[in-house]
Tab-separated table of C-alpha atoms in Angstrom:
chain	number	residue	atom	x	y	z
A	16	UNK	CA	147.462	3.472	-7.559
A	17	UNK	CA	149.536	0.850	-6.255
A	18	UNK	CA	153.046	3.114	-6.185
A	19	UNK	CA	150.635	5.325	-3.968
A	20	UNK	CA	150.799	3.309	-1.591
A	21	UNK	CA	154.147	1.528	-1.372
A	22	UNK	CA	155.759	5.107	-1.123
A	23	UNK	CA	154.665	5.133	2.865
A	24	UNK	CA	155.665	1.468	2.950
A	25	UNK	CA	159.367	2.245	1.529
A	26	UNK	CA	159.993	4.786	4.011
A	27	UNK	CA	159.244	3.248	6.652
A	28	UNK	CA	161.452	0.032	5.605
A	29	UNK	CA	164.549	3.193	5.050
A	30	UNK	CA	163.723	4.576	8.775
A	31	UNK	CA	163.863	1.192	10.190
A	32	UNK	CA	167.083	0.266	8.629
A	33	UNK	CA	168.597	3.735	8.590
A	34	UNK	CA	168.139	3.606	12.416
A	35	UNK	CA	168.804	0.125	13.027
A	36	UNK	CA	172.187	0.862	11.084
A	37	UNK	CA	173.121	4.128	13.652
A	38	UNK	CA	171.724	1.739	16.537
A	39	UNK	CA	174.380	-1.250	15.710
A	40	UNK	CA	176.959	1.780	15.386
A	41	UNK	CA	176.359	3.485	18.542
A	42	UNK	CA	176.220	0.103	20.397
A	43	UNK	CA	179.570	-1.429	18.846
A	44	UNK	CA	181.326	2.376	19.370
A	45	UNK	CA	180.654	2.064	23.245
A	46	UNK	CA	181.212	-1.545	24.061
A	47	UNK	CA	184.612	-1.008	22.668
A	48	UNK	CA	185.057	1.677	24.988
A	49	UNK	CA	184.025	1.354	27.667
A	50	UNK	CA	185.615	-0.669	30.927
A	51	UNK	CA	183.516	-1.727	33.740
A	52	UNK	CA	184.622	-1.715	37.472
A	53	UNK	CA	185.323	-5.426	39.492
A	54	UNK	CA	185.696	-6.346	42.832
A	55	UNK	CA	188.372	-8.713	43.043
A	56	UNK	CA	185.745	-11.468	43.948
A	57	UNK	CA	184.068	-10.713	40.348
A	58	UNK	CA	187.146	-10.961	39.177
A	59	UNK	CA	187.492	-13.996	40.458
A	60	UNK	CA	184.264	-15.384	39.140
A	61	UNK	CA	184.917	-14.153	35.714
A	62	UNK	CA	187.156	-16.176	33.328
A	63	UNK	CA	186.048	-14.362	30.317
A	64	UNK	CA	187.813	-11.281	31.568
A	65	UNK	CA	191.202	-12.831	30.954
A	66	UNK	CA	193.101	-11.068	28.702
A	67	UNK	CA	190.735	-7.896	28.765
A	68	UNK	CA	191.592	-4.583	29.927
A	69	UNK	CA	189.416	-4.040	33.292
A	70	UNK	CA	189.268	-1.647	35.864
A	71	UNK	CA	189.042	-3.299	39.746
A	72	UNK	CA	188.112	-1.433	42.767
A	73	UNK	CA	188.252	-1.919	46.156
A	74	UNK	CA	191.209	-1.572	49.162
A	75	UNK	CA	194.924	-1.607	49.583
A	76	UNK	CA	195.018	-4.019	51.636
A	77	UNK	CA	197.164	-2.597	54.691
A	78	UNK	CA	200.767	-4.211	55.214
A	79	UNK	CA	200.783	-4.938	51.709
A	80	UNK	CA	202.703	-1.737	49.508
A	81	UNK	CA	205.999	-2.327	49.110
A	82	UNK	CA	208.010	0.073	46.797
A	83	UNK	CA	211.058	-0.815	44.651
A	84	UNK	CA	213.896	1.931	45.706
A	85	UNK	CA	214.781	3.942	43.039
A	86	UNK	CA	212.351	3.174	40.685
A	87	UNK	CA	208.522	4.001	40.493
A	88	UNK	CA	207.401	0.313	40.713
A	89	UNK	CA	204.940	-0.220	42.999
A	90	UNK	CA	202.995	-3.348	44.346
A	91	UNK	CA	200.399	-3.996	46.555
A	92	UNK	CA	196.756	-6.046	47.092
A	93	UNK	CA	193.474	-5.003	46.219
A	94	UNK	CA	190.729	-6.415	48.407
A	95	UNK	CA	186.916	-6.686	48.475
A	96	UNK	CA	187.325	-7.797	52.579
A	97	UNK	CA	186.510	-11.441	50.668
A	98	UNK	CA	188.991	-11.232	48.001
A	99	UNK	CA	192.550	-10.238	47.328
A	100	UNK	CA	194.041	-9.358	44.108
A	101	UNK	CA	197.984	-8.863	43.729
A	102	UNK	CA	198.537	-6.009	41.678
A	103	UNK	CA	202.665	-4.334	40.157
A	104	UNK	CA	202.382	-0.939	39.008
A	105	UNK	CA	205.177	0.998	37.203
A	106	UNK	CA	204.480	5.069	37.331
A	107	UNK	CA	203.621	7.926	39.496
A	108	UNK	CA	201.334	6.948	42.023
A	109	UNK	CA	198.016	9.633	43.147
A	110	UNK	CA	198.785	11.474	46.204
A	111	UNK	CA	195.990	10.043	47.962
A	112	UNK	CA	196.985	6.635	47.433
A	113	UNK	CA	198.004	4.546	50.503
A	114	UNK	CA	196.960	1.360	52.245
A	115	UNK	CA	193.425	1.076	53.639
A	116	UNK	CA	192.507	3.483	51.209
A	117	UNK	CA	189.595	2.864	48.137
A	118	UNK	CA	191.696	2.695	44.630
A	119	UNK	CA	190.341	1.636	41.331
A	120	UNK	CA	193.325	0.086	39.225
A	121	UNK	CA	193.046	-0.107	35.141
A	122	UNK	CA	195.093	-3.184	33.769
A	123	UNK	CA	194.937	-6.500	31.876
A	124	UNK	CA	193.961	-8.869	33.781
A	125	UNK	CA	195.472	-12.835	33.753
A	126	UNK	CA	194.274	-14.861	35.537
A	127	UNK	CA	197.081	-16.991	38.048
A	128	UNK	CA	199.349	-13.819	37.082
A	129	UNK	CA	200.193	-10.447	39.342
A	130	UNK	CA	198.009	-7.716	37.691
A	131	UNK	CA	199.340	-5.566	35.548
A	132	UNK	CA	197.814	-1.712	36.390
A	133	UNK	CA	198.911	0.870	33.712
A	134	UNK	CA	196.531	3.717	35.508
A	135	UNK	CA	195.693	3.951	39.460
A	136	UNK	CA	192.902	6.100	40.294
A	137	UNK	CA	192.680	6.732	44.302
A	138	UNK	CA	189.414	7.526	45.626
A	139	UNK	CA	189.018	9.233	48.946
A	140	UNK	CA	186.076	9.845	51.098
A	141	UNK	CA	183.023	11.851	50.225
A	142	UNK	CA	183.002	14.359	52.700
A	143	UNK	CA	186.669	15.342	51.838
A	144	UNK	CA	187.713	18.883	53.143
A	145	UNK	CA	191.175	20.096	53.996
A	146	UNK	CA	192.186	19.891	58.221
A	147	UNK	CA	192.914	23.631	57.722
A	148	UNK	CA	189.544	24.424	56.893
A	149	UNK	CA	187.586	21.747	58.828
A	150	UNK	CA	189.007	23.262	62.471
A	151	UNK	CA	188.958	26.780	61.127
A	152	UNK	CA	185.049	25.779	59.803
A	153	UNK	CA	184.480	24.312	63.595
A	154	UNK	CA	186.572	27.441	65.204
A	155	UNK	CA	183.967	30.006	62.817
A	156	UNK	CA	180.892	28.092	63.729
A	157	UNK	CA	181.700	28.080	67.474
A	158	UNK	CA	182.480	32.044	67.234
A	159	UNK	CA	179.215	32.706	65.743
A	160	UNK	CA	177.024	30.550	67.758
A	161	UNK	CA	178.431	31.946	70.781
A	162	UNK	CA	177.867	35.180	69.251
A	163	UNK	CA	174.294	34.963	68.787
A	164	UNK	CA	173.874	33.439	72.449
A	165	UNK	CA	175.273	36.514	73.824
């Protein structure tokens, strides 16, 4: 009678630490993975991040780009408007990427050092639409409301 009822008992104890045990592994496989975004005033407040691969958004700060001739080496500052980070780059820079514009950068981060991006993402505004298309988009909507007025 007694095994009768420790058979429910047992598997609940293997469901709890079954799931527990694919809990701890899903948990451990992300935090390893994944990099959270920083202004550089975060950054700033954060001296655990030293030495950890981070990602940090925010401007180019204009005036700041300057570009080694000859080479792809890039460097510029990142600002929150509070906040300015100095940043070197060494690769092929987005398109969209200029100063004044929003960029998230992907480096290690030490702190009193320039940081070191290995990936530059540039972001551009929401409402993004080629000039071709936004004045032929106006020109077709003028045609056609002048069309129906007539």
């Amino acid at each position: 009678m007694a095994s009768k009822n420790k058979k429910p008992l047992m598997l609940v104890a293997t469901v709890v630490v079954v799931g527990g045990a694919l809990l701890a592994l899903v948990f451990t496989s992300f935090t390893d993975s994944l990099v959270y975004f920083h202004t550089p005033t975060e950054i700033a407040q954060k001296p655990q991040l030293a030495g950890k691969k981070v990602r940090i958004g925010g401007m180019v700060q204009t005036g700041t780009l300057m570009e080694t001739p000859g080479t792809m080496k890039i460097a510029f500052e990142v600002t929150d408007g509070d906040k300015r980070l100095q940043v070197k780059y060494d690769g092929i820079k987005p398109d969209l990427f200029r100063e004044g514009q929003g960029v998230v950068v992907e480096g290690i981060y030490r702190p009193g050092q320039t940081f070191e991006a290995d990936t530059i993402l540039a972001k551009h505004s929401e409402d993004y639409m080629p000039v071709e298309m936004s004045q032929e988009g106006i020109e077709n909507s003028r045609k056609n409301i002048l069309k129906s007025m007539q």
